[in-house]
């Protein structure tokens, strides 16, 4: 297949490009600068511009670009950047694909389990409504921005991603150095659920979405059994052979992280109902397997 990807230099994008090319697929990378290689195509999300000529022949598009949610403190300006990078980029891409004489067959657009907000200890699948707060509102607008592609008859799938377990990037990548120093511990009381997925399974799931013709709309990309932060802490300490004596009280997190602390302390027990029903098989269904895979 000829497949176009945004966000190709990020944690997930880099791994996806490598996986696809290893299997012989032709990958086109959308970049926000002048193309410097034959596999690059220019796009400008802020100006709503996409070089559709460079996407000719693409059967699929995977849209992963967006500002990191936890990269900076949530000032009003950065919250706007988080929203705009997702909504404007998705809208630009969806409209461009819809305008093509021969559009791609499938558009896999990134989303997040932040859509559901704080779910407490309730098992939550794709049938659940949107939650309340900044991240759920962003996710609702993010997914709505893909409507031009759906209206044009392009099979559109929203990959609602959980916490990706990887040592080289993303939120989990920040945990590994802390635990290796013996400074890891619970966040708050540790009772909040974390819906995780190994990097290997995440890439496999994205590829599954590309080829599973029956899948449209939201699909949760999380492992089958979410675990509590307390369980994550125990597994990280055991596999890295480090003590986990420290804990970060909720008031301290709120001082350090500001508004984002409420999402760190929030609980999301999200399960991949549609992914499992479509026949996907996890290589690392349990947290101990996911962490071990990231370490190896």
Coordinates of C-alpha atoms in Angstrom, one line a residue:
X1 CA 0.0 0.0 0.0
X2 CA 0.9 3.6 -0.4
X3 CA 0.3 5.3 3.0
X4 CA 0.6 8.9 4.1
X5 CA 1.4 9.7 7.7
X6 CA 1.4 13.0 9.7
X7 CA 3.4 13.2 13.0
X8 CA 6.0 10.8 11.5
X9 CA 8.8 12.0 13.7
X10 CA 7.0 11.4 17.0
X11 CA 7.2 8.2 19.1
X12 CA 4.3 6.4 17.4
X13 CA 4.9 7.9 14.0
X14 CA 8.5 6.8 13.9
X15 CA 7.7 3.3 14.9
X16 CA 4.8 3.1 12.5
X17 CA 6.9 4.3 9.5
X18 CA 9.6 1.7 10.4
X19 CA 7.0 -1.1 10.7
X20 CA 5.3 -0.3 7.4
X21 CA 8.5 0.1 5.4
X22 CA 9.9 -3.1 6.8
X23 CA 7.0 -4.9 5.3
X24 CA 7.4 -3.2 1.9
X25 CA 4.8 -0.5 2.1
X26 CA 5.4 2.9 0.4
X27 CA 5.2 5.6 3.1
X28 CA 4.7 9.3 2.4
X29 CA 5.5 11.6 5.3
X30 CA 3.6 15.0 5.6
X31 CA 6.0 17.7 6.9
X32 CA 5.4 21.4 7.8
X33 CA 8.4 22.7 6.0
X34 CA 9.8 22.5 2.4
X35 CA 10.2 18.8 1.5
X36 CA 13.8 17.7 1.7
X37 CA 13.3 14.1 0.5
X38 CA 11.4 12.2 -2.1
X39 CA 9.1 10.7 0.5
X40 CA 8.0 14.1 1.9
X41 CA 4.9 16.1 1.1
X42 CA 4.2 19.7 2.4
X43 CA 1.3 20.6 4.5
X44 CA 0.5 23.6 6.7
X45 CA -2.3 22.9 9.3
X46 CA -2.5 26.5 10.5
X47 CA -3.1 27.8 7.0
X48 CA -5.3 24.8 6.1
X49 CA -3.1 23.9 3.2
X50 CA -2.2 20.4 2.0
X51 CA -0.3 19.4 -1.2
X52 CA -2.8 16.8 -2.4
X53 CA -0.8 16.2 -5.6
X54 CA 1.8 14.5 -3.4
X55 CA -0.9 12.2 -1.9
X56 CA -1.9 10.9 -5.3
X57 CA -2.1 7.1 -5.2
X58 CA -2.3 6.9 -1.4
X59 CA -4.8 4.2 -0.3
X60 CA -4.6 5.2 3.4
X61 CA -3.8 8.2 5.6
X62 CA -2.8 8.0 9.3
X63 CA -3.0 11.3 11.1
X64 CA -0.9 11.4 14.3
X65 CA 0.2 15.0 14.5
X66 CA -0.6 17.2 17.6
X67 CA 1.1 19.1 20.4
X68 CA 2.0 17.0 23.4
X69 CA -0.6 17.2 26.2
X70 CA 2.0 16.9 29.0
X71 CA 4.9 18.8 27.3
X72 CA 4.3 22.1 29.0
X73 CA 2.3 23.6 31.8
X74 CA -1.3 24.3 30.8
X75 CA -1.3 28.1 30.3
X76 CA -4.2 29.5 28.3
X77 CA -1.9 29.8 25.3
X78 CA -0.7 26.2 25.4
X79 CA -4.2 24.9 25.8
X80 CA -5.1 26.8 22.7
X81 CA -2.0 25.2 21.0
X82 CA -3.1 21.7 22.1
X83 CA -6.6 22.3 20.6
X84 CA -5.5 24.0 17.4
X85 CA -2.8 21.5 16.6
X86 CA -5.5 18.7 16.6
X87 CA -8.6 20.4 15.3
X88 CA -7.1 22.6 12.6
X89 CA -4.8 19.8 11.4
X90 CA -7.6 17.3 11.2
X91 CA -9.9 19.7 9.4
X92 CA -7.2 20.6 6.9
X93 CA -6.4 17.0 6.1
X94 CA -10.1 15.8 6.0
X95 CA -11.1 18.6 3.6
X96 CA -8.0 18.0 1.4
X97 CA -8.7 14.2 1.2
X98 CA -12.4 14.9 0.4
X99 CA -11.4 17.2 -2.5
X100 CA -9.2 14.6 -4.2
X101 CA -10.5 13.0 -7.5
X102 CA -9.5 9.6 -6.1
X103 CA -9.4 9.9 -2.3
X104 CA -7.8 7.3 0.0
X105 CA -10.0 4.4 1.1
X106 CA -9.3 4.9 4.8
X107 CA -8.4 7.8 7.1
X108 CA -7.2 6.7 10.6
X109 CA -7.3 9.9 12.7
X110 CA -5.6 10.1 16.1
X111 CA -7.8 10.7 19.1
X112 CA -7.4 9.8 22.8
X113 CA -9.2 8.1 25.7
X114 CA -9.3 11.6 27.2
X115 CA -12.6 11.8 25.3
X116 CA -14.2 9.9 28.3
X117 CA -12.9 12.2 31.1
X118 CA -12.6 10.7 34.5
X119 CA -14.4 7.3 34.5
X120 CA -13.5 6.3 38.1
X121 CA -13.5 2.5 38.4
X122 CA -16.2 2.0 35.7
X123 CA -15.2 -0.2 32.8
X124 CA -15.7 2.1 29.8
X125 CA -15.9 1.2 26.1
X126 CA -16.6 3.1 22.9
X127 CA -20.4 3.3 23.6
X128 CA -19.7 5.8 26.5
X129 CA -20.5 9.5 26.1
X130 CA -17.9 12.2 26.2
X131 CA -16.8 13.4 29.6
X132 CA -16.5 16.9 31.0
X133 CA -13.5 19.2 31.0
X134 CA -10.8 20.5 28.7
X135 CA -9.5 17.2 27.2
X136 CA -12.9 15.7 26.5
X137 CA -13.9 18.9 24.8
X138 CA -10.8 18.9 22.7
X139 CA -11.4 15.2 21.7
X140 CA -15.0 15.9 20.7
X141 CA -13.9 18.8 18.4
X142 CA -10.9 16.8 17.2
X143 CA -13.1 14.0 16.0
X144 CA -15.7 16.3 14.6
X145 CA -13.1 18.0 12.4
X146 CA -12.8 14.8 10.4
X147 CA -16.4 15.0 9.1
X148 CA -15.5 16.2 5.6
X149 CA -13.7 12.9 5.0
X150 CA -16.6 10.8 6.4
X151 CA -19.0 12.8 4.3
X152 CA -16.9 12.1 1.2
X153 CA -17.3 8.3 1.8
X154 CA -13.8 7.7 3.2
X155 CA -13.8 5.1 5.9
X156 CA -12.8 7.1 8.9
X157 CA -11.6 5.6 12.2
X158 CA -10.7 7.4 15.4
X159 CA -7.8 5.7 17.2
X160 CA -8.6 6.7 20.9
X161 CA -5.2 6.0 22.3
X162 CA -4.3 5.3 26.0
X163 CA -1.0 5.6 27.7
X164 CA 1.7 4.1 25.4
X165 CA 4.3 2.1 27.3
X166 CA 7.7 3.0 25.8
X167 CA 11.0 4.0 27.3
X168 CA 12.0 6.3 24.4
X169 CA 9.2 8.9 24.4
X170 CA 5.7 9.9 25.4
X171 CA 4.4 10.2 29.0
X172 CA 5.8 6.8 29.9
X173 CA 9.2 7.6 28.7
X174 CA 9.4 10.2 31.4
X175 CA 8.7 7.6 34.1
X176 CA 11.6 5.3 33.3
X177 CA 14.5 7.7 34.3
X178 CA 12.7 8.5 37.5
X179 CA 12.2 4.9 38.5
X180 CA 15.7 4.0 37.4
X181 CA 17.0 6.5 39.9
X182 CA 14.9 4.9 42.7
X183 CA 12.7 7.9 42.9
X184 CA 9.5 6.4 41.4
X185 CA 6.3 6.1 43.4
X186 CA 2.6 6.5 43.5
X187 CA 0.9 9.6 42.2
X188 CA -1.7 10.7 44.7
X189 CA -3.1 7.7 46.5
X190 CA -2.4 5.5 43.5
X191 CA -6.0 4.2 43.2
X192 CA -6.6 5.8 39.8
X193 CA -6.8 3.5 36.8
X194 CA -4.4 3.8 33.9
X195 CA -5.4 2.4 30.5
X196 CA -2.1 1.5 28.9
X197 CA -0.9 -0.2 25.7
X198 CA 2.5 -1.4 24.7
X199 CA 4.2 0.4 21.8
X200 CA 4.3 -2.9 19.8
X201 CA 0.6 -3.5 20.3
X202 CA -0.2 0.1 19.4
X203 CA 1.5 -0.1 16.1
X204 CA -0.1 -3.5 15.4
X205 CA -3.5 -2.0 16.3
X206 CA -3.0 1.0 13.9
X207 CA -2.2 -1.4 11.1
X208 CA -5.2 -3.5 12.0
X209 CA -7.4 -0.4 11.7
X210 CA -6.0 0.2 8.2
X211 CA -7.1 -3.2 6.9
X212 CA -10.2 -4.0 8.9
X213 CA -12.9 -2.8 6.5
X214 CA -15.7 -3.2 9.1
X215 CA -14.2 -0.7 11.5
X216 CA -15.4 2.9 11.4
X217 CA -15.7 5.6 14.1
X218 CA -14.1 5.3 17.5
X219 CA -11.9 2.4 18.5
X220 CA -10.1 2.3 21.9
X221 CA -6.4 1.5 21.6
X222 CA -5.8 0.2 25.1
X223 CA -4.8 -3.2 26.6
X224 CA -7.7 -5.4 27.8
X225 CA -7.1 -4.9 31.5
X226 CA -6.4 -1.4 32.8
X227 CA -4.5 -1.3 36.1
X228 CA -4.2 1.2 38.9
X229 CA -1.3 3.6 39.3
X230 CA -0.4 1.6 42.5
X231 CA 0.0 -1.5 40.4
X232 CA 2.0 0.3 37.7
X233 CA 4.4 1.5 40.4
X234 CA 4.9 -2.0 41.8
X235 CA 5.6 -3.5 38.4
X236 CA 8.0 -0.7 37.4
X237 CA 9.9 -1.1 40.7
X238 CA 10.1 -4.9 40.5
X239 CA 11.2 -5.1 36.8
X240 CA 13.7 -2.2 37.2
X241 CA 14.9 -3.6 40.6
X242 CA 14.5 -0.3 42.3
X243 CA 12.6 0.7 45.5
X244 CA 9.3 2.6 45.1
X245 CA 9.3 4.3 48.5
X246 CA 8.3 7.7 47.3
X247 CA 4.9 9.0 46.5
X248 CA 3.8 12.4 45.2
X249 CA 0.8 13.8 47.2
X250 CA -2.0 15.2 45.2
X251 CA -1.5 18.8 46.5
X252 CA 2.2 18.7 45.3
X253 CA 1.1 17.5 41.8
X254 CA -1.4 20.4 41.6
X255 CA 1.4 22.9 42.4
X256 CA 3.8 21.4 39.9
X257 CA 1.5 20.6 37.1
X258 CA -1.3 23.0 37.5
X259 CA -4.6 22.1 35.8
X260 CA -3.0 19.1 34.1
X261 CA -2.7 17.5 37.5
X262 CA -6.4 16.7 37.6
X263 CA -6.0 14.5 34.5
X264 CA -2.9 12.8 36.0
X265 CA -4.9 12.1 39.2
X266 CA -8.1 11.2 37.3
X267 CA -9.0 7.6 36.7
X268 CA -9.7 6.0 33.3
X269 CA -10.7 2.3 33.2
X270 CA -11.1 2.1 29.4
X271 CA -11.3 -1.2 27.5
X272 CA -10.8 -2.0 23.8
X273 CA -14.2 -3.6 23.1
X274 CA -14.4 -3.0 19.4
X275 CA -10.7 -3.8 18.8
X276 CA -11.2 -7.2 20.4
X277 CA -14.5 -7.9 18.7
X278 CA -12.8 -7.3 15.3
X279 CA -10.3 -10.1 16.0
X280 CA -7.2 -8.2 17.2
X281 CA -4.9 -10.2 19.4
X282 CA -2.6 -8.4 21.9
X283 CA 1.0 -9.5 22.3
X284 CA 1.3 -7.7 25.6
X285 CA -2.1 -7.8 27.3
X286 CA -0.8 -7.3 30.8
X287 CA 1.1 -4.4 32.3
X288 CA 4.1 -6.6 33.4
X289 CA 4.4 -7.8 29.7
X290 CA 4.1 -4.2 28.4
X291 CA 6.8 -2.8 30.8
X292 CA 9.1 -5.8 30.2
X293 CA 8.8 -5.2 26.4
X294 CA 9.7 -1.6 26.8
X295 CA 12.8 -2.5 28.9
X296 CA 14.1 -5.2 26.5

